[in-house]
Coordinates of N, CA and C in Angstrom, one line a residue:
M582 N -48.4 -74.9 -3.1 CA -47.9 -73.6 -2.7 C -49.1 -72.7 -2.4
A583 N -49.0 -72.2 -1.2 CA -50.1 -71.3 -0.7 C -49.8 -69.9 -1.1
S584 N -50.9 -69.3 -1.6 CA -50.7 -67.9 -2.0 C -51.8 -67.1 -1.3
T585 N -51.5 -65.8 -1.0 CA -52.4 -64.9 -0.4 C -53.0 -64.0 -1.4
Q586 N -54.3 -63.9 -1.4 CA -54.9 -63.0 -2.4 C -55.5 -61.8 -1.7
I587 N -55.3 -60.7 -2.3 CA -55.9 -59.4 -1.8 C -57.1 -59.2 -2.6
T588 N -58.2 -59.1 -2.0 CA -59.4 -59.0 -2.8 C -60.1 -57.7 -2.6
S589 N -60.0 -57.1 -1.4 CA -60.7 -55.9 -1.1 C -59.9 -54.7 -1.6
P590 N -60.6 -53.6 -2.1 CA -60.0 -52.4 -2.5 C -59.2 -51.7 -1.4
E591 N -59.7 -51.8 -0.2 CA -58.9 -51.2 1.0 C -57.6 -51.9 1.2
E592 N -57.5 -53.2 1.0 CA -56.2 -53.9 1.2 C -55.3 -53.5 0.1
V593 N -55.8 -53.3 -1.2 CA -54.9 -52.9 -2.3 C -54.4 -51.5 -2.0
H594 N -55.3 -50.6 -1.5 CA -54.9 -49.2 -1.2 C -53.8 -49.2 -0.1
D595 N -54.0 -50.0 1.0 CA -53.1 -50.0 2.1 C -51.7 -50.5 1.6
M596 N -51.7 -51.5 0.7 CA -50.4 -52.1 0.3 C -49.7 -51.0 -0.6
R597 N -50.4 -50.3 -1.4 CA -49.7 -49.2 -2.2 C -49.2 -48.1 -1.3
H598 N -49.9 -47.8 -0.3 CA -49.5 -46.8 0.7 C -48.2 -47.2 1.4
L599 N -48.2 -48.5 1.9 CA -47.0 -49.0 2.5 C -45.8 -49.0 1.6
T600 N -46.0 -49.3 0.4 CA -44.9 -49.4 -0.6 C -44.4 -48.0 -0.8
R601 N -45.2 -47.0 -0.9 CA -44.8 -45.6 -1.1 C -44.0 -45.1 0.1
V602 N -44.5 -45.3 1.3 CA -43.9 -44.9 2.5 C -42.5 -45.6 2.6
G603 N -42.4 -46.8 2.4 CA -41.2 -47.6 2.4 C -40.1 -47.0 1.5
T604 N -40.6 -46.7 0.2 CA -39.7 -46.2 -0.8 C -39.2 -44.8 -0.4
G605 N -40.1 -44.0 0.2 CA -39.7 -42.6 0.6 C -38.7 -42.7 1.8
L606 N -38.9 -43.6 2.7 CA -38.0 -43.7 3.9 C -36.6 -44.2 3.4
A607 N -36.6 -45.1 2.5 CA -35.3 -45.6 1.9 C -34.6 -44.5 1.2
T608 N -35.3 -43.7 0.4 CA -34.7 -42.6 -0.3 C -34.1 -41.5 0.7
L609 N -34.9 -41.2 1.7 CA -34.5 -40.2 2.7 C -33.2 -40.7 3.4
A610 N -33.2 -42.0 3.8 CA -32.0 -42.5 4.5 C -30.8 -42.5 3.6
A611 N -30.9 -42.8 2.3 CA -29.8 -42.7 1.4 C -29.3 -41.3 1.2
L612 N -30.2 -40.3 1.1 CA -29.8 -38.9 1.0 C -29.1 -38.4 2.3
L613 N -29.6 -38.8 3.4 CA -28.9 -38.4 4.7 C -27.5 -39.0 4.8
A614 N -27.4 -40.3 4.4 CA -26.1 -40.9 4.5 C -25.1 -40.2 3.5
L615 N -25.6 -39.8 2.3 CA -24.7 -39.1 1.4 C -24.3 -37.7 1.9
I616 N -25.3 -37.0 2.4 CA -25.0 -35.6 2.9 C -24.0 -35.7 4.1
T617 N -24.3 -36.5 5.1 CA -23.5 -36.6 6.3 C -22.1 -37.1 5.9
G618 N -22.0 -38.1 5.1 CA -20.7 -38.7 4.7 C -19.8 -37.6 4.0
T619 N -20.4 -36.8 3.2 CA -19.7 -35.7 2.5 C -19.2 -34.7 3.5
A620 N -20.1 -34.3 4.4 CA -19.8 -33.2 5.3 C -18.7 -33.7 6.3
L621 N -18.7 -34.9 6.7 CA -17.7 -35.4 7.7 C -16.4 -35.7 7.0
A622 N -16.4 -36.0 5.7 CA -15.2 -36.4 5.0 C -14.2 -35.2 4.9
G623 N -14.6 -34.0 4.7 CA -13.7 -32.9 4.5 C -13.7 -31.9 5.6
G624 N -14.3 -32.1 6.7 CA -14.5 -31.1 7.7 C -13.6 -31.1 8.9
W625 N -12.4 -31.6 8.8 CA -11.5 -31.6 10.0 C -10.1 -31.3 9.6
A626 N -9.4 -30.8 10.6 CA -7.9 -30.5 10.4 C -7.2 -30.9 11.6
E627 N -6.0 -31.4 11.4 CA -5.1 -31.8 12.5 C -4.2 -30.6 12.9
V628 N -4.1 -30.3 14.2 CA -3.3 -29.2 14.7 C -2.0 -29.8 15.2
V629 N -0.9 -29.2 14.7 CA 0.5 -29.7 15.1 C 1.2 -28.4 15.7
M630 N 1.5 -28.5 17.0 CA 2.1 -27.3 17.7 C 3.6 -27.3 17.2
I631 N 4.1 -26.1 17.0 CA 5.5 -25.9 16.6 C 6.3 -25.2 17.7
S632 N 7.4 -25.7 18.2 CA 8.2 -25.1 19.2 C 9.1 -24.1 18.6
T633 N 9.0 -22.8 18.9 CA 9.9 -21.8 18.3 C 11.1 -21.5 19.3
S634 N 11.1 -22.1 20.5 CA 12.1 -21.8 21.5 C 12.3 -23.1 22.3
E635 N 13.5 -23.2 22.8 CA 13.8 -24.4 23.7 C 13.2 -24.1 25.1
D636 N 13.1 -22.9 25.4 CA 12.6 -22.5 26.8 C 11.0 -22.4 26.7
P637 N 10.3 -22.8 27.8 CA 8.9 -22.6 27.8 C 8.5 -21.1 27.9
P638 N 7.3 -20.7 27.5 CA 6.9 -19.3 27.7 C 7.0 -19.0 29.2
V639 N 7.2 -17.7 29.5 CA 7.3 -17.2 30.9 C 6.0 -16.3 31.2
A640 N 5.5 -16.5 32.3 CA 4.3 -15.8 32.7 C 4.6 -14.3 32.7
G641 N 3.7 -13.5 32.2 CA 3.9 -12.0 32.2 C 4.6 -11.5 31.0
E642 N 5.1 -12.4 30.1 CA 5.9 -12.0 28.9 C 5.1 -12.4 27.7
A643 N 5.0 -11.5 26.7 CA 4.4 -11.9 25.4 C 5.1 -13.0 24.8
D644 N 4.3 -14.0 24.3 CA 4.9 -15.1 23.6 C 4.2 -15.4 22.3
E645 N 5.0 -15.8 21.3 CA 4.4 -16.2 20.0 C 4.2 -17.7 20.0
I646 N 3.0 -18.1 19.7 CA 2.7 -19.6 19.6 C 2.5 -19.9 18.2
Q647 N 3.2 -20.8 17.6 CA 3.0 -21.2 16.2 C 2.5 -22.7 16.1
F648 N 1.7 -22.9 15.1 CA 1.2 -24.3 14.9 C 0.9 -24.4 13.4
T649 N 0.7 -25.6 13.0 CA 0.2 -25.9 11.6 C -1.2 -26.5 11.6
L650 N -1.9 -26.2 10.6 CA -3.2 -26.8 10.4 C -3.1 -27.7 9.1
L651 N -3.4 -29.0 9.2 CA -3.4 -29.8 8.0 C -4.7 -30.5 7.9
Q652 N -5.4 -30.2 6.8 CA -6.7 -30.9 6.5 C -6.5 -32.4 6.2
H653 N -7.2 -33.2 7.0 CA -7.0 -34.7 6.9 C -5.6 -35.1 7.3
G654 N -4.9 -34.2 8.0 CA -3.5 -34.5 8.4 C -2.5 -34.4 7.3
V655 N -2.9 -33.9 6.1 CA -2.1 -33.9 4.9 C -2.0 -32.5 4.3
T656 N -3.1 -31.9 3.9 CA -3.1 -30.7 3.1 C -3.1 -29.4 4.0
A657 N -2.1 -28.5 3.7 CA -2.0 -27.3 4.4 C -3.3 -26.4 4.3
V658 N -3.7 -25.9 5.5 CA -4.9 -25.0 5.5 C -4.4 -23.6 5.7
D659 N -4.7 -22.8 4.7 CA -4.4 -21.3 4.7 C -5.6 -20.5 4.6
F660 N -6.8 -21.0 4.8 CA -8.0 -20.3 4.6 C -8.8 -20.2 5.9
G661 N -9.8 -19.3 5.9 CA -10.7 -19.2 7.1 C -10.1 -18.4 8.2
E662 N -10.9 -18.2 9.2 CA -10.4 -17.4 10.4 C -10.1 -18.5 11.5
V663 N -9.0 -18.2 12.2 CA -8.5 -19.2 13.2 C -8.2 -18.4 14.4
E664 N -8.5 -19.0 15.6 CA -8.2 -18.3 16.9 C -7.7 -19.4 17.8
L665 N -6.8 -18.9 18.7 CA -6.2 -19.8 19.7 C -6.8 -19.4 21.1
T666 N -7.2 -20.4 21.8 CA -7.8 -20.2 23.1 C -6.9 -21.0 24.1
A667 N -6.5 -20.3 25.2 CA -5.8 -20.9 26.3 C -6.6 -20.9 27.6
I668 N -6.7 -22.0 28.3 CA -7.5 -22.0 29.5 C -6.6 -22.6 30.6
H669 N -6.5 -21.9 31.7 CA -5.8 -22.4 32.9 C -6.8 -23.2 33.8
P670 N -6.7 -24.5 33.8 CA -7.7 -25.3 34.6 C -7.8 -24.9 36.0
E671 N -6.7 -24.6 36.7 CA -6.8 -24.3 38.1 C -7.4 -23.0 38.5
T672 N -7.1 -21.9 37.7 CA -7.6 -20.6 38.0 C -8.9 -20.2 37.2
G673 N -9.1 -21.0 36.1 CA -10.2 -20.6 35.2 C -10.0 -19.5 34.2
D674 N -8.7 -18.9 34.3 CA -8.4 -17.9 33.3 C -8.5 -18.4 31.9
E675 N -9.1 -17.6 31.0 CA -9.2 -17.9 29.6 C -8.8 -16.8 28.8
L676 N -7.9 -17.1 27.8 CA -7.3 -16.1 26.9 C -7.6 -16.5 25.5
T677 N -8.0 -15.6 24.6 CA -8.3 -15.9 23.2 C -7.5 -14.9 22.4
A678 N -6.9 -15.4 21.3 CA -6.1 -14.5 20.4 C -6.4 -14.9 19.0
P679 N -6.6 -13.9 18.1 CA -6.7 -14.3 16.7 C -5.3 -14.8 16.2
S680 N -5.4 -15.7 15.2 CA -4.2 -16.3 14.6 C -4.0 -15.7 13.2
T681 N -2.7 -15.5 12.8 CA -2.4 -15.0 11.5 C -1.7 -16.1 10.7
S682 N -2.2 -16.3 9.4 CA -1.6 -17.3 8.6 C -0.2 -16.8 8.1
L683 N 0.8 -17.7 8.2 CA 2.1 -17.5 7.8 C 2.4 -18.1 6.4
G684 N 1.4 -18.9 5.9 CA 1.6 -19.6 4.7 C 2.0 -21.0 4.9
G685 N 1.7 -21.9 4.0 CA 2.1 -23.3 4.1 C 1.4 -24.0 5.2
G686 N 0.3 -23.5 5.7 CA -0.4 -24.2 6.8 C 0.0 -23.7 8.1
R687 N 1.1 -22.9 8.2 CA 1.6 -22.4 9.5 C 0.7 -21.2 9.9
W688 N 0.5 -21.1 11.2 CA -0.3 -20.0 11.8 C 0.4 -19.5 13.1
S689 N 0.2 -18.3 13.5 CA 0.8 -17.7 14.6 C -0.2 -16.9 15.5
A690 N -0.1 -17.0 16.8 CA -0.9 -16.2 17.7 C 0.0 -15.7 18.8
S691 N -0.2 -14.5 19.3 CA 0.6 -13.9 20.4 C -0.3 -13.8 21.6
L692 N 0.3 -14.3 22.7 CA -0.4 -14.3 24.0 C 0.5 -13.9 25.1
T693 N 0.0 -13.3 26.2 CA 0.7 -13.1 27.4 C 0.0 -13.8 28.5
F694 N 0.7 -14.9 29.0 CA 0.1 -15.7 30.1 C 0.2 -15.0 31.4
P695 N -0.9 -14.8 32.1 CA -0.7 -14.0 33.4 C -0.1 -14.8 34.5
V696 N -0.3 -16.1 34.5 CA 0.3 -17.0 35.6 C 1.0 -18.2 35.0
A697 N 1.9 -18.8 35.8 CA 2.6 -20.0 35.4 C 1.7 -21.2 35.6
G698 N 2.1 -22.3 35.0 CA 1.3 -23.5 35.2 C 1.0 -24.2 33.8
S699 N 0.1 -25.2 33.9 CA -0.3 -25.9 32.7 C -1.5 -25.2 32.1
W700 N -1.4 -24.9 30.8 CA -2.5 -24.3 30.1 C -3.0 -25.2 29.0
R701 N -4.3 -25.3 28.8 CA -4.9 -26.1 27.7 C -5.0 -25.2 26.5
I702 N -4.4 -25.6 25.4 CA -4.4 -24.8 24.2 C -5.3 -25.5 23.1
A703 N -6.3 -24.7 22.7 CA -7.3 -25.2 21.7 C -7.3 -24.3 20.5
I704 N -7.4 -24.8 19.3 CA -7.4 -24.1 18.1 C -8.8 -24.2 17.5
R705 N -9.4 -23.1 17.1 CA -10.7 -23.1 16.5 C -10.6 -22.5 15.1
H706 N -11.2 -23.2 14.1 CA -11.3 -22.7 12.7 C -12.7 -22.5 12.3
T707 N -13.0 -21.5 11.5 CA -14.4 -21.2 11.1 C -15.0 -22.3 10.3
D708 N -14.3 -23.0 9.5 CA -14.9 -24.0 8.6 C -14.6 -25.5 9.0
L709 N -13.6 -25.7 9.8 CA -13.1 -27.1 10.0 C -13.1 -27.4 11.5
E710 N -13.4 -28.7 11.8 CA -13.2 -29.2 13.2 C -11.7 -29.4 13.4
T711 N -11.2 -29.2 14.6 CA -9.8 -29.3 14.8 C -9.6 -30.4 15.8
S712 N -8.3 -30.9 15.9 CA -8.0 -32.0 16.8 C -8.1 -31.5 18.3
E713 N -8.0 -32.4 19.2 CA -8.2 -32.1 20.6 C -7.2 -31.1 21.1
P714 N -7.5 -30.4 22.2 CA -6.6 -29.4 22.8 C -5.3 -30.1 23.3
T715 N -4.3 -29.3 23.4 CA -3.0 -29.8 23.9 C -2.6 -29.0 25.2
T716 N -1.6 -29.5 25.9 CA -1.2 -28.8 27.1 C 0.1 -28.1 26.9
L717 N 0.2 -26.8 27.4 CA 1.5 -26.1 27.3 C 1.8 -25.6 28.7
T718 N 3.1 -25.9 29.1 CA 3.6 -25.5 30.4 C 4.2 -24.1 30.3
V719 N 3.7 -23.2 31.2 CA 4.2 -21.8 31.2 C 5.1 -21.7 32.5
G720 N 6.3 -21.2 32.3 CA 7.2 -21.0 33.4 C 6.9 -19.8 34.3
P721 N 7.4 -19.8 35.5 CA 7.2 -18.7 36.4 C 8.0 -17.5 36.0
V722 N 7.6 -16.3 36.6 CA 8.2 -15.1 36.2 C 9.6 -15.1 36.7
D723 N 10.6 -14.6 35.9 CA 12.0 -14.5 36.3 C 12.1 -13.5 37.4
Q724 N 12.8 -13.8 38.5 CA 12.9 -12.9 39.7 C 13.4 -11.5 39.3
L725 N 14.3 -11.4 38.3 CA 14.8 -10.1 38.0 C 14.1 -9.5 36.8
A726 N 13.1 -10.1 36.3 CA 12.4 -9.7 35.1 C 11.8 -8.3 35.3
W727 N 11.5 -7.9 36.5 CA 10.9 -6.6 36.8 C 11.9 -5.5 36.7
L728 N 13.2 -5.8 36.7 CA 14.3 -4.8 36.7 C 14.6 -4.5 35.2
P729 N 14.3 -3.3 34.7 CA 14.6 -3.0 33.3 C 16.1 -3.1 33.0
V730 N 16.4 -3.4 31.8 CA 17.8 -3.5 31.4 C 18.6 -2.2 31.6
P731 N 18.2 -1.0 31.3 CA 19.0 0.2 31.5 C 19.3 0.4 33.0
L732 N 18.3 0.1 33.9 CA 18.5 0.2 35.3 C 19.6 -0.8 35.8
T733 N 19.5 -2.0 35.3 CA 20.5 -3.0 35.6 C 21.9 -2.6 35.2
L734 N 22.0 -2.1 34.0 CA 23.3 -1.6 33.5 C 23.8 -0.4 34.3
G735 N 22.9 0.5 34.7 CA 23.3 1.6 35.5 C 23.8 1.2 36.8
I736 N 23.2 0.3 37.5 CA 23.6 -0.2 38.8 C 25.0 -0.9 38.7
F737 N 25.2 -1.7 37.6 CA 26.5 -2.3 37.4 C 27.6 -1.3 37.2
A738 N 27.3 -0.3 36.4 CA 28.3 0.8 36.1 C 28.6 1.5 37.4
A739 N 27.6 1.8 38.2 CA 27.9 2.6 39.5 C 28.7 1.7 40.4
V740 N 28.5 0.5 40.5 CA 29.3 -0.4 41.4 C 30.7 -0.5 40.9
A741 N 30.9 -0.6 39.6 CA 32.2 -0.6 39.0 C 33.0 0.7 39.2
V742 N 32.3 1.8 39.1 CA 33.0 3.1 39.4 C 33.4 3.2 40.9
A743 N 32.5 2.8 41.8 CA 32.7 2.8 43.2 C 33.9 2.0 43.6
V744 N 34.0 0.8 43.0 CA 35.1 -0.1 43.3 C 36.4 0.5 42.8
S745 N 36.4 1.0 41.5 CA 37.6 1.6 40.9 C 38.1 2.8 41.7
G746 N 37.1 3.7 42.1 CA 37.5 4.8 42.9 C 38.1 4.5 44.2
G747 N 37.5 3.5 44.9 CA 38.1 3.0 46.2 C 39.5 2.5 46.0
M748 N 39.7 1.8 45.0 CA 41.1 1.2 44.7 C 42.1 2.4 44.5
L749 N 41.7 3.4 43.8 CA 42.5 4.6 43.5 C 42.8 5.3 44.8
L750 N 41.8 5.5 45.6 CA 42.0 6.2 46.9 C 43.0 5.5 47.8
F751 N 42.9 4.2 47.9 CA 43.8 3.5 48.8 C 45.2 3.3 48.2
R752 N 45.3 3.4 46.9 CA 46.6 3.2 46.2 C 47.4 4.5 46.4
N753 N 46.8 5.7 46.3 CA 47.5 6.9 46.4 C 47.5 7.5 47.8
R754 N 47.2 6.8 48.8 CA 47.2 7.3 50.2 C 48.6 7.6 50.6
P755 N 48.7 8.8 51.2 CA 50.1 9.2 51.7 C 50.6 8.3 52.8
V756 N 51.9 8.1 52.9 CA 52.5 7.3 53.8 C 52.8 8.1 55.1
A757 N 52.5 7.5 56.2 CA 52.7 8.3 57.5 C 54.2 8.5 57.7
A758 N 54.6 9.6 58.4 CA 56.0 10.0 58.6 C 56.7 9.0 59.4
G759 N 57.9 8.7 59.1 CA 58.7 7.8 59.8 C 58.6 6.4 59.2
R760 N 57.8 6.1 58.3 CA 57.8 4.8 57.7 C 58.7 4.7 56.4
A761 N 59.3 3.7 56.3 CA 60.2 3.5 55.2 C 59.3 3.1 53.9
I762 N 59.7 3.7 52.8 CA 59.0 3.4 51.6 C 60.0 2.5 50.8
R763 N 59.5 1.5 50.3 CA 60.4 0.6 49.5 C 60.2 1.0 48.0
T764 N 61.3 1.1 47.4 CA 61.2 1.3 45.9 C 62.0 0.3 45.2
G765 N 61.6 0.0 44.1 CA 62.2 -0.8 43.1 C 63.1 -1.9 43.4

């Protein structure tokens, strides 16, 4: 069996130095793995959008958007500050609104989308990473949405009065002389 002998003091010193450096690097790697693993294990939440209406939001109208935040997809998140950001990819419009906790992991934000189309909805939390943005389709402005309800009712009432008045005028119109009137 062949053996290598270290005889010079410099070789002994170099070997001790390499051992210390190797031990230090191994310790540092273990600490980094522990710190990184701990940080990544608890730092994310899944976003689940909640539909509060069967109809999509309409451009120009305030809309309440609700969602849940679940840490690791399981535990309700009711802490921290949360904001909702909506981006319209075609126009570049970006809207941001603070979200309010409703309890039980439910959150709510109110937005008024200026234009119809597909909007990318992202949720940001102060302490947690959140799941990928989702797409929300916003409908076009209703053609009569600009007409206020009282004005619409007033126009309807005016038309009803005009039709009723016209019917009364023609019903009570005097009969020309010489015409026979049928009765009963």
